[in-house]
Tab-separated table of C-alpha atoms and ligand atoms in Angstrom:
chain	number	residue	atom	x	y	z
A	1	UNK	CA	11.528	69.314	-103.016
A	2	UNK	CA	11.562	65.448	-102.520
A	3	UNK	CA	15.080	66.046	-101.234
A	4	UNK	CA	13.755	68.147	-98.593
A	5	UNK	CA	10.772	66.206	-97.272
A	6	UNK	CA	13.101	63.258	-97.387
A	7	UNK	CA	15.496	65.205	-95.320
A	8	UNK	CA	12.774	66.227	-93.068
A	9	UNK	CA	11.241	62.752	-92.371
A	10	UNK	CA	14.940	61.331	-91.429
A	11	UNK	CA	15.518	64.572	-89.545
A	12	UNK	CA	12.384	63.475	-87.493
A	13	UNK	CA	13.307	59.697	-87.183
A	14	UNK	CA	16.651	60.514	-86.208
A	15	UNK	CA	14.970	63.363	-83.571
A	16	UNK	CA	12.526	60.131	-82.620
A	17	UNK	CA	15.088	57.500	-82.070
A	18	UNK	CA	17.372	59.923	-79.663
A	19	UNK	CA	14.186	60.816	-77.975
A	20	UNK	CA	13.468	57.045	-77.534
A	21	UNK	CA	17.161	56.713	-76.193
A	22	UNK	CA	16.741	59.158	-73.316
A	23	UNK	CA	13.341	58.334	-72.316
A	24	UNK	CA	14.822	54.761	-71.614
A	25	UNK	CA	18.166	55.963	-70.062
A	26	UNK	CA	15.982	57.447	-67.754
A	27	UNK	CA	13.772	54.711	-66.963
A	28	UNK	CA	16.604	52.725	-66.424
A	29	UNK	CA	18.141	55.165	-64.059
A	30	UNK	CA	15.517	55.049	-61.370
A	31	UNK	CA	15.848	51.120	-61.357
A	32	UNK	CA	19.592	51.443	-59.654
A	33	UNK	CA	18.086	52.709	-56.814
A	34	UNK	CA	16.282	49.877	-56.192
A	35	UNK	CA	19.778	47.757	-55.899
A	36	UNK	CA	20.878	49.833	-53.296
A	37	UNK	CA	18.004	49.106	-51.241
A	38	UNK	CA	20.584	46.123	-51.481
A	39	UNK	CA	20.870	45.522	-47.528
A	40	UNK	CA	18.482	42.571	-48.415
A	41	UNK	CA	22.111	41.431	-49.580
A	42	UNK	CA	23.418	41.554	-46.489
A	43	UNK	CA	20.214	39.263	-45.141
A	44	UNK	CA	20.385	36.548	-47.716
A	45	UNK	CA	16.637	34.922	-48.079
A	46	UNK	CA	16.865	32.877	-45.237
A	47	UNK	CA	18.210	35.109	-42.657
A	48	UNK	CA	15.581	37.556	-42.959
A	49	UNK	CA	12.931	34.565	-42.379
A	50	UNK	CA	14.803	33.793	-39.464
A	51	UNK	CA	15.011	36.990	-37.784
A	52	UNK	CA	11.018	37.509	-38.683
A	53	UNK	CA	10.520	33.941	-37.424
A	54	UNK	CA	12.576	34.767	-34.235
A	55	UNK	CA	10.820	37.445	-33.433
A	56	UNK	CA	7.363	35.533	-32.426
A	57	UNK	CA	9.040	33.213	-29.912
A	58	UNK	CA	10.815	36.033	-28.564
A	59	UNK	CA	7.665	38.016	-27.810
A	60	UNK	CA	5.892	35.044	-26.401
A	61	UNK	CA	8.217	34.714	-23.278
A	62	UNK	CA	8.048	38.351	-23.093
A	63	UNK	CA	4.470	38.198	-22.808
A	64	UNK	CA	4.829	34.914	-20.189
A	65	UNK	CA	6.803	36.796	-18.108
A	66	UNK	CA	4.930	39.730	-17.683
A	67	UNK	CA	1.769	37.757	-17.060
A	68	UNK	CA	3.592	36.024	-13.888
A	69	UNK	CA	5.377	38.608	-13.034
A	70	UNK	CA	2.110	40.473	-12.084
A	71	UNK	CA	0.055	38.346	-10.375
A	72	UNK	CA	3.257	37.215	-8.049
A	73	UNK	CA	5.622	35.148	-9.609
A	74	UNK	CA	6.269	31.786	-10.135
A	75	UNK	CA	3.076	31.273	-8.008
A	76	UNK	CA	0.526	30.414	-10.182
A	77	UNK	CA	2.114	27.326	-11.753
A	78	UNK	CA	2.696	25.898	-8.540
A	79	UNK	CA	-0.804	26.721	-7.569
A	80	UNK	CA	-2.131	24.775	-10.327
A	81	UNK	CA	-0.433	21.673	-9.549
A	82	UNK	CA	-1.387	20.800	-6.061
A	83	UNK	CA	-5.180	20.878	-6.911
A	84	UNK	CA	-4.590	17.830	-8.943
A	85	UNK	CA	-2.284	16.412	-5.970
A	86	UNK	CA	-4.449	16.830	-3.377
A	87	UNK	CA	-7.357	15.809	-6.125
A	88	UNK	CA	-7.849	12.040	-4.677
A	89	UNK	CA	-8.640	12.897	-0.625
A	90	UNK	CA	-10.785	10.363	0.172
A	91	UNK	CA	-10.847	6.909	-0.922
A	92	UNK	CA	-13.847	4.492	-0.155
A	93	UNK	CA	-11.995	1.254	1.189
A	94	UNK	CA	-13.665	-2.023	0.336
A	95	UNK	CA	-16.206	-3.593	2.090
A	96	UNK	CA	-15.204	-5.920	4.865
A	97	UNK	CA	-17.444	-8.424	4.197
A	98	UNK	CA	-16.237	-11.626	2.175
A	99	UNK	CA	-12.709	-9.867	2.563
A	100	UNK	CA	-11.076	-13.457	2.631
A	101	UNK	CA	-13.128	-14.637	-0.142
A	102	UNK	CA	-11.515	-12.351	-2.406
A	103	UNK	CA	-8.103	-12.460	-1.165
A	104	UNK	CA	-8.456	-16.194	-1.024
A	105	UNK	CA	-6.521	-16.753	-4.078
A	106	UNK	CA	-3.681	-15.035	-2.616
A	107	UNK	CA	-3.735	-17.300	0.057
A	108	UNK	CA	-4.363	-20.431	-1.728
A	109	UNK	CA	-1.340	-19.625	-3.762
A	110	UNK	CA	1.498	-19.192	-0.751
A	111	UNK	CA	-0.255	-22.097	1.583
A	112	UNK	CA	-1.421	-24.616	-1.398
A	113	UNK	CA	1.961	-26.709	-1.200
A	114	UNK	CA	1.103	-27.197	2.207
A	115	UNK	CA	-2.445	-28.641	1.668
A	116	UNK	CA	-1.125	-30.495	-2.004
A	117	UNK	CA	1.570	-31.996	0.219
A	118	UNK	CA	-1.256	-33.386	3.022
A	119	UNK	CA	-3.610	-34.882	0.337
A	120	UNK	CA	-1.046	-36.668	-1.272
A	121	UNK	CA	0.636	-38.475	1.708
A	122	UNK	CA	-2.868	-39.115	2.729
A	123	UNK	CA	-3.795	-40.656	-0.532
A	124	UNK	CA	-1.243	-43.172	-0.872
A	125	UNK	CA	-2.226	-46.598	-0.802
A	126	UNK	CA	-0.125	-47.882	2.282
A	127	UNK	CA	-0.419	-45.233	4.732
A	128	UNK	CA	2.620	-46.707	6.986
A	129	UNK	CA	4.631	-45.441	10.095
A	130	UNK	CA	6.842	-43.651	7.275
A	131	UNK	CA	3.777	-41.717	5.533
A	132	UNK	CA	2.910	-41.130	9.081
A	133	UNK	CA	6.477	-39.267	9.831
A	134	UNK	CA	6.405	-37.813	6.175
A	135	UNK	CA	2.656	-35.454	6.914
A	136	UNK	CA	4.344	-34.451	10.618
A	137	UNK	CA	7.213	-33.568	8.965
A	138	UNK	CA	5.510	-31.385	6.660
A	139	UNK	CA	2.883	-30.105	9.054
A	140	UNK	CA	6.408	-29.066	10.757
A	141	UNK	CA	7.790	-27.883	7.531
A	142	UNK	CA	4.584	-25.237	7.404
A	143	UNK	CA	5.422	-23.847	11.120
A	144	UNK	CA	2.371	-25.477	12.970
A	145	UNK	CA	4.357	-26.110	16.186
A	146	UNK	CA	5.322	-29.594	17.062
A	147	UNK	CA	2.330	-30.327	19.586
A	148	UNK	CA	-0.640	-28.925	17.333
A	149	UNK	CA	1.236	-31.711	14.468
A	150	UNK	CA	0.886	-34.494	16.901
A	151	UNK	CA	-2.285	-33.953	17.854
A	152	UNK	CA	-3.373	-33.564	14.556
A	153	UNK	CA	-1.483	-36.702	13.227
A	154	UNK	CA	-2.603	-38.858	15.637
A	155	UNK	CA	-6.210	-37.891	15.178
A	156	UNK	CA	-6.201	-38.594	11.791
A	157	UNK	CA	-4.237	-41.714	12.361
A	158	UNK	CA	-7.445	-43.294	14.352
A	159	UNK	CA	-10.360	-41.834	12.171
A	160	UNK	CA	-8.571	-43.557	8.864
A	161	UNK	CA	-8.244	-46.556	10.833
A	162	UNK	CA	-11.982	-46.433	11.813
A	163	UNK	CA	-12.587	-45.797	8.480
A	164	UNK	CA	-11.563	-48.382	6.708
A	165	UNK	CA	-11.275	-48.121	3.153
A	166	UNK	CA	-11.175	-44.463	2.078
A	167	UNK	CA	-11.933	-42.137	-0.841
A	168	UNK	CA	-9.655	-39.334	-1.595
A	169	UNK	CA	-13.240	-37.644	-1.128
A	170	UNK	CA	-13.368	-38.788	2.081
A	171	UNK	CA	-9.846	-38.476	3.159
A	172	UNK	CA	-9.834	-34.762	2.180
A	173	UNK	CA	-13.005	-34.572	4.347
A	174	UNK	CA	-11.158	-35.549	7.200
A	175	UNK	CA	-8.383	-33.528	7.063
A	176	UNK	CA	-9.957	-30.481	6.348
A	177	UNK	CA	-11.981	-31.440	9.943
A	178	UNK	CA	-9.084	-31.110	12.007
A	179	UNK	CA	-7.390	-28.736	10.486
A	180	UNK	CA	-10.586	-26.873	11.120
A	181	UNK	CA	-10.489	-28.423	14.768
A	182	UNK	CA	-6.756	-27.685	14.918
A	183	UNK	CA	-7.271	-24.004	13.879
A	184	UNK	CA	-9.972	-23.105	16.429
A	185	UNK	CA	-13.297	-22.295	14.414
A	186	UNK	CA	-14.745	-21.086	18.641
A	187	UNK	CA	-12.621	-18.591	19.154
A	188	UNK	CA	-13.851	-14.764	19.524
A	189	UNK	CA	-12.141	-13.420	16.551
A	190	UNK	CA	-14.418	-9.896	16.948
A	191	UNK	CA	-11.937	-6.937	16.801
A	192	UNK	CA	-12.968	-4.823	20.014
A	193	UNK	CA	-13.205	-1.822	18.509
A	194	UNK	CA	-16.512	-0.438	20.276
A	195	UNK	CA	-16.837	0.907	23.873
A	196	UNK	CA	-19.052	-0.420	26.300
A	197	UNK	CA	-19.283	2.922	27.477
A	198	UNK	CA	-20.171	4.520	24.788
A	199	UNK	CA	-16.730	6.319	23.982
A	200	UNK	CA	-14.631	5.350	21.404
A	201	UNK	CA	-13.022	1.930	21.269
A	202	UNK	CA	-9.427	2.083	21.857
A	203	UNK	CA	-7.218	0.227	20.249
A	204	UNK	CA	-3.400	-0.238	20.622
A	205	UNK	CA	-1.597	-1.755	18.289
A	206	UNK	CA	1.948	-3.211	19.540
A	207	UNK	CA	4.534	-5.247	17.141
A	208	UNK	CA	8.333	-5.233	16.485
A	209	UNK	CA	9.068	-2.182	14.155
A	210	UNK	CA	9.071	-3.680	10.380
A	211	UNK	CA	6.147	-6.364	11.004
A	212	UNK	CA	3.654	-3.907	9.042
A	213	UNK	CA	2.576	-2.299	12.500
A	214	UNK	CA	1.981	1.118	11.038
A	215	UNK	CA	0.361	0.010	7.839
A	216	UNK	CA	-1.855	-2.863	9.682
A	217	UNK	CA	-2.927	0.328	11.656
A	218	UNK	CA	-3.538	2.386	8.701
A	219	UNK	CA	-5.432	-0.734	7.113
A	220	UNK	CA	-7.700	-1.596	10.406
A	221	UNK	CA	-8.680	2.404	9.797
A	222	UNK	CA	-9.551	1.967	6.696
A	223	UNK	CA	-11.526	-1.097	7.591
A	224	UNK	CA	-13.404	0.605	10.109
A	225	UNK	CA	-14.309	3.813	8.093
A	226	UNK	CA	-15.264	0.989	5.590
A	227	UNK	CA	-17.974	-0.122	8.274
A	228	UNK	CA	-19.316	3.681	8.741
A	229	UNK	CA	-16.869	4.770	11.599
A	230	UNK	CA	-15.267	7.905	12.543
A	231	UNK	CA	-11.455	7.138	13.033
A	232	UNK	CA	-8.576	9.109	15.256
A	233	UNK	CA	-5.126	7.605	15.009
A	234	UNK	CA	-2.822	8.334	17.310
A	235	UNK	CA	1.127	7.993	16.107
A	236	UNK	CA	2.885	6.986	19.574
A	237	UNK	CA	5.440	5.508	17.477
A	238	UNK	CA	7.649	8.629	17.577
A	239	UNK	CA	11.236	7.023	17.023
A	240	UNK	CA	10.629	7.211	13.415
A	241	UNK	CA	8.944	10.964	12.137
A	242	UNK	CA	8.805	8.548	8.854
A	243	UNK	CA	6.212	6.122	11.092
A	244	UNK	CA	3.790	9.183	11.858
A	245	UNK	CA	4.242	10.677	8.100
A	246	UNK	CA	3.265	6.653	6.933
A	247	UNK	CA	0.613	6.897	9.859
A	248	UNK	CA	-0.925	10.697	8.542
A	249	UNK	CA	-1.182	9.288	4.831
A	250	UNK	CA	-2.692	6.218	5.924
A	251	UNK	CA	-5.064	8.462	7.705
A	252	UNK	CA	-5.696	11.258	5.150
A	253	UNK	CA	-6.532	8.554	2.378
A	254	UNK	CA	-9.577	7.805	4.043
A	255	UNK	CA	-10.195	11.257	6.317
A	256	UNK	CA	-9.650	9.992	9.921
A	257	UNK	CA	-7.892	12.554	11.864
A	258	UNK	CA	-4.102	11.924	13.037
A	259	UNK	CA	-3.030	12.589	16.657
A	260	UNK	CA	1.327	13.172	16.485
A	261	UNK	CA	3.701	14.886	18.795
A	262	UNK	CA	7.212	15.378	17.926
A	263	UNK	CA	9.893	13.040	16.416
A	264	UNK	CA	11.542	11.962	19.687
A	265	UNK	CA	8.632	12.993	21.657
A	266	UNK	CA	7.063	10.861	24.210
A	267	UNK	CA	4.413	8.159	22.826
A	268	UNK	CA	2.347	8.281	26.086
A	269	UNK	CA	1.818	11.841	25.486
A	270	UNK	CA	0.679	11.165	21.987
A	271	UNK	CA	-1.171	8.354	23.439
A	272	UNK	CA	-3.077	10.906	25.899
A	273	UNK	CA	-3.575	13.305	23.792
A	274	UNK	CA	-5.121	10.769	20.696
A	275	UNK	CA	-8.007	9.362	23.359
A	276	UNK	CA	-8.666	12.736	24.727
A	277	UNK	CA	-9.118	13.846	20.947
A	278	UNK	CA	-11.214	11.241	19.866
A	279	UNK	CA	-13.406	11.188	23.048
A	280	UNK	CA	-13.712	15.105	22.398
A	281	UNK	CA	-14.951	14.361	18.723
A	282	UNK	CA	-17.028	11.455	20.011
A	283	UNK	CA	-15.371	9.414	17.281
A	284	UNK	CA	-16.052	5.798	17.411
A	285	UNK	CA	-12.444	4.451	17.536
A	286	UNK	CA	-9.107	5.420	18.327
A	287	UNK	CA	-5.769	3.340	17.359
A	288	UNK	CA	-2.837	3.791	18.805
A	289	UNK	CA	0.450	2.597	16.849
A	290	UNK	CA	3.063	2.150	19.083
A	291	UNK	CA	6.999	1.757	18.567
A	292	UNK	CA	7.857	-1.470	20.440
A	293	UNK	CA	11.797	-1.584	19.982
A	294	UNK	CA	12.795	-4.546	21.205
A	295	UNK	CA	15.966	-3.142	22.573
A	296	UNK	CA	15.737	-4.668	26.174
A	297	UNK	CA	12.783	-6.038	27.608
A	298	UNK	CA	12.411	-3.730	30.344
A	299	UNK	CA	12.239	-0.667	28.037
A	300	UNK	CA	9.795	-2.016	26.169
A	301	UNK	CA	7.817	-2.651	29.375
A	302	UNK	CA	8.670	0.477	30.585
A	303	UNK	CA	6.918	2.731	27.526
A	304	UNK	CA	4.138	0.344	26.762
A	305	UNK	CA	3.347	0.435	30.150
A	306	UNK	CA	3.560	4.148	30.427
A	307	UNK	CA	1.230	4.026	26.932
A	308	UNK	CA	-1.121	1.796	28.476
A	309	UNK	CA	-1.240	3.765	32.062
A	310	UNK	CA	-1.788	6.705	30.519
A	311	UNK	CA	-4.239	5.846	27.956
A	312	UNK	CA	-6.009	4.121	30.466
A	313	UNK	CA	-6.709	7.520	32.918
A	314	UNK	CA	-9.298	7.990	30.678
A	315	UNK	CA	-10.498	4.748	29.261
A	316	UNK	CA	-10.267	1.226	28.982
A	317	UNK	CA	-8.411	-0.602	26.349
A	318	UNK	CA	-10.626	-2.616	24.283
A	319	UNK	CA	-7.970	-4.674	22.241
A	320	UNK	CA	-4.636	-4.483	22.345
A	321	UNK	CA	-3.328	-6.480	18.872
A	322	UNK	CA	0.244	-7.939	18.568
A	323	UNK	CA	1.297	-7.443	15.084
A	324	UNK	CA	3.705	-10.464	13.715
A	325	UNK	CA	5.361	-11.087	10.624
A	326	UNK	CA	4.337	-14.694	9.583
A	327	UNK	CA	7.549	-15.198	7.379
A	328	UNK	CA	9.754	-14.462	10.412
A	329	UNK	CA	8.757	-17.931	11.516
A	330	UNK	CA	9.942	-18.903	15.123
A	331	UNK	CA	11.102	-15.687	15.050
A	332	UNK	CA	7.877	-14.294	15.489
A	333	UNK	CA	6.779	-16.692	18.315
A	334	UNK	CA	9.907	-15.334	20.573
A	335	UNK	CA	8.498	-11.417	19.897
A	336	UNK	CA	4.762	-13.135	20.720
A	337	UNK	CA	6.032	-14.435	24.009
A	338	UNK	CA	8.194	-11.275	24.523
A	339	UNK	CA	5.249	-8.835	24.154
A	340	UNK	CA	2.710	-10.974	25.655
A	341	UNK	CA	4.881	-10.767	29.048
A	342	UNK	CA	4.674	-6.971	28.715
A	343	UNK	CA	0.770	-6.129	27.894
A	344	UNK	CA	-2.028	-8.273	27.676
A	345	UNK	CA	-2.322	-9.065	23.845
A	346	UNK	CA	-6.146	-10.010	23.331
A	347	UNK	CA	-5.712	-10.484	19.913
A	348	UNK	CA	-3.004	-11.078	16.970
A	349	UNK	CA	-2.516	-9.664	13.114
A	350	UNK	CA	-0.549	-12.099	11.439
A	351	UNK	CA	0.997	-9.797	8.312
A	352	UNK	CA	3.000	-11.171	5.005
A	353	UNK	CA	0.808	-14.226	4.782
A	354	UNK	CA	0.728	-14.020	0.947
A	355	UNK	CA	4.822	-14.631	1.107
A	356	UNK	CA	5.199	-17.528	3.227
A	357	UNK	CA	4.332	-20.912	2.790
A	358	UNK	CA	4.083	-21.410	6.128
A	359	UNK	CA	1.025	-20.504	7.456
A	360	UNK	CA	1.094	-23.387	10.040
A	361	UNK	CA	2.442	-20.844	12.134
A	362	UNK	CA	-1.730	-19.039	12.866
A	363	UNK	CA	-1.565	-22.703	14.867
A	364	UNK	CA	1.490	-21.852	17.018
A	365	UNK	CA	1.147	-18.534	17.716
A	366	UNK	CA	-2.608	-19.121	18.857
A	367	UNK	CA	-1.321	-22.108	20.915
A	368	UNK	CA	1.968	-19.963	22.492
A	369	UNK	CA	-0.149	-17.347	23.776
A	370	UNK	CA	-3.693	-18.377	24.021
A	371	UNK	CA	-5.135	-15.513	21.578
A	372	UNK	CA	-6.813	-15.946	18.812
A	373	UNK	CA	-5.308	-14.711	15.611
A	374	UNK	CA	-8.042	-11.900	14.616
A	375	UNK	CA	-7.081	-10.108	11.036
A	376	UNK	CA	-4.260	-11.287	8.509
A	377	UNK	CA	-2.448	-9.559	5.748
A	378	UNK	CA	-2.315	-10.742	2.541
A	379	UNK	CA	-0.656	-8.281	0.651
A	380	UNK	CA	0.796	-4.637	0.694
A	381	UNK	CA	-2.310	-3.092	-0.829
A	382	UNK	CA	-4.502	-0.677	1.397
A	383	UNK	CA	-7.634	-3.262	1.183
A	384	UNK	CA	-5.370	-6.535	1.619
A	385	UNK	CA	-5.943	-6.305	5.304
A	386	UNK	CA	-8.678	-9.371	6.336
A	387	UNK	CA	-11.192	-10.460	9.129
A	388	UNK	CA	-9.379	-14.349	9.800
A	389	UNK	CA	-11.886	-16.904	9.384
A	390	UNK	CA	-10.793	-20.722	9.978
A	391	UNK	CA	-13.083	-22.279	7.336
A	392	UNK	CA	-12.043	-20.080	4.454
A	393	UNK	CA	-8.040	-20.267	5.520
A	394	UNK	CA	-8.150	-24.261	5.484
A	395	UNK	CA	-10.167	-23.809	2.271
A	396	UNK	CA	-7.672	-21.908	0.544
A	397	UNK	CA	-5.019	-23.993	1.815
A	398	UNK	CA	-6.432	-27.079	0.546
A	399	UNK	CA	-7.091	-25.698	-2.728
A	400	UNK	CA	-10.665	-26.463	-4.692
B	501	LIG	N1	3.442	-8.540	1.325
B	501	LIG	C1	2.993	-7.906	2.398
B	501	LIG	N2	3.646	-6.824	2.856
B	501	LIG	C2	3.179	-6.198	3.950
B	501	LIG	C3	2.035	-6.659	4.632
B	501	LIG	N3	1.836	-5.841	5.695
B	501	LIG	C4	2.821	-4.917	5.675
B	501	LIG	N4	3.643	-5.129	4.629
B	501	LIG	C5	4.829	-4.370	4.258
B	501	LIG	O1	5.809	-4.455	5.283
B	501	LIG	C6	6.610	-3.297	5.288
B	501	LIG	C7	6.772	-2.771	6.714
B	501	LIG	O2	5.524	-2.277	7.133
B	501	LIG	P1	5.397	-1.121	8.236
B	501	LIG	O3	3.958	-0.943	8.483
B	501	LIG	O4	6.186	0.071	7.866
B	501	LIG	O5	6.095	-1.803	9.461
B	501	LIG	P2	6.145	-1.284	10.963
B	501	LIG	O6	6.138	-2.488	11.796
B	501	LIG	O7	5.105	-0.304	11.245
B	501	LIG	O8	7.534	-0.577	11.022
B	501	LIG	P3	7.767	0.961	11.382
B	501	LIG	O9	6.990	1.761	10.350
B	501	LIG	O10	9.245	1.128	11.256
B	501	LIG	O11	7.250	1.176	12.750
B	501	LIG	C8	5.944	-2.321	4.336
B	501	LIG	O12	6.635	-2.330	3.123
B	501	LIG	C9	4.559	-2.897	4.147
B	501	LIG	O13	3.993	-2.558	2.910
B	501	LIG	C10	1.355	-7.818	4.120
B	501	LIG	O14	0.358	-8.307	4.648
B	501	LIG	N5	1.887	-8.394	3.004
């Protein structure tokens, strides 16, 4: 009997154990399939991340394009941009008051050698015939024109005689006197820019292309906006389409309105049409920039006569201003006398001060041609354009 439950228990243990055996063959069998869902083989772990990874950027462009192509192309990025370009329209120049002051260090720092030079041949103790030679040669040195330096050497030579023993004080007194004296502190220095009529002031400006013609205009503009004017400028300098394009940007900076014809085209015309515009927009002033080449003498006095005939069909000229580059030295006085034959120059701009040390030469040029010396530039920024006063100029060239 034992024998038979025995052989019934390992009967069922042996029945078990099979049972066990198939059960897990068949779990197992199901896991294969898995494996073959081997393509991530084929896309090792970092290939799939690539691919997903790819496929982000991919739709982003997609979606960039679209979006551009609908509204109209390319058009909306380049409609963004010129907001910010034409963001700064007008600019509010400077004041024009105290100008000098301010740009007085600029000044003191091209002419100072000048005035160092002065006070120290002045202060020597023995102030013999070669002293004497040594200040006219460097009043000469600084372009002030051989008459002005005698004049100014032989005044000083009697009033530190009369004076006796000196102080450098004193000395520096005196010589800051006549070059005051020397300078011309009566001269009308007013830039005409008003019309007795009550139309706008018209202004021409003439000059040898290169002397800072077109930016003095564009500075004088800004000047007079500065002072509460309306401003038309009128760019008769049509040689160059570059001048009028300088001219326009000059003019948009500060919203005055820009007369041009076409490159080639003639200035007279522009001329005309520049007064008619500004009389018809009762602006207050209208400045012509001319070309001037100095090619031969009778063409220049052939189109800035025709300028200044046809301008003057409809109204006076109230200043015409001879622009001159004061580092060009005697250079400049040969355009001055050139110019002055051809239109009546009732006042001069004397540019580039802040790069020469010889300013001696706002003497000359007033002595050549009789007219006073009535703005000066100091420098290639828009406000570095000043109102020329005598006092401050012989200030800054003597230094404090
Ligand atoms: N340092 C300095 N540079 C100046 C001054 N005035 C003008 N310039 C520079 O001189 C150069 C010539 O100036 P323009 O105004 O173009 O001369 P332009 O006589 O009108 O010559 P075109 O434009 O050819 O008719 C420019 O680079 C100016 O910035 C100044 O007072 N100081």
């Amino acid at each position: 009997m034992d024998i038979v439950i025995l052989a019934v228990v390992i009967a069922v243990v042996v029945l078990g154990a099979l049972g066990g055996l198939i059960v897990g063959s068949r779990r197992k069998k199901p896991l294969p399939p898995p494996p073959p869902a081997a393509p991530d083989i084929t896309a090792p772990p970092t290939e799939p991340h690539v691919g997903e990874e790819a496929e982000t950027p991919r739709e982003e462009p997609r979606r960039t394009i679209e979006e551009v192509d609908l509204p109209g192309g390319p058009a909306p990025v380049v409609v963004e941009e010129p907001p910010t370009v034409e963001a700064p329209p007008i600019e509010i120049p400077e004041p024009t008051a105290g100008r000098l002051i301010r740009l007085r260090a600029r000044l003191s720092r091209s002419q100072n050698a000048l005035g160092k030079g002065l006070l120290t041949l002045l202060s020597r103790e023995h102030l013999d015939e070669d002293t004497w030679e040594e200040i006219e040669d460097t009043l000469l040195t600084a372009d002030v024109g051989v008459q002005p330096t005698q004049e100014l050497v032989e005044r000083l030579r009697e009033r530190v005689r009369v004076l006796g023993t000196r102080t450098p004080e004193e000395l520096r007194g005196l010589l800051r006197q006549e070059l005051i004296t020397l300078v011309g502190p009566e001269m009308d220095r007013t830039v005409h820019t008003e019309n007795a009529a009550g139309g706008p002031g018209i202004v021409m400006v003439v000059g040898v292309n290169g002397t800072g013609k077109t930016t003095t205009t564009g500075k004088l503009a800004r000047v007079l906006v500065a002072d509460g004017n309306t401003v038309v400028l009128g760019a008769a300098d049509t040689f160059r389409a570059a001048a009028a394009d300088q001219l326009q940007t000059w003019a948009e900076r500060v919203g005055a309105h820009t007369v041009r014809g076409p490159e080639g085209g003639d200035p007279a015309s522009v001329a005309f049409d520049a007064v008619k515009e500004g009389k018809e927009m009762a602006a207050d002033a209208v400045l012509i920039d001319t070309a001037g080449r100095l090619h031969t003498k009778t063409g220049l006095m052939d189109e800035l006569g025709k300028v200044k005939r046809v301008v003057e069909k409809q109204a006076p000229l109230d200043e015409v201003l001879l622009v001159l580059d004061a580092t060009t030295g005697q250079n400049g006085l040969i355009q001055a006398r050139v110019f002055a034959e051809v239109v009546d120059i009732t006042g001069i701009v004397l540019t580039k001060l802040d790069g020469t040390a010889k300013g001696g030469i706002v003497i000359a040029v007033q002595r050549e041609l009789g007219v006073p010396v009535k703005l000066i530039g100091l420098g290639e920024g828009a406000d570095d354009l000043a109102p020329f006063e005598p006092e401050a100029f012989v200030d800054a060239l003597l230094g404090d």
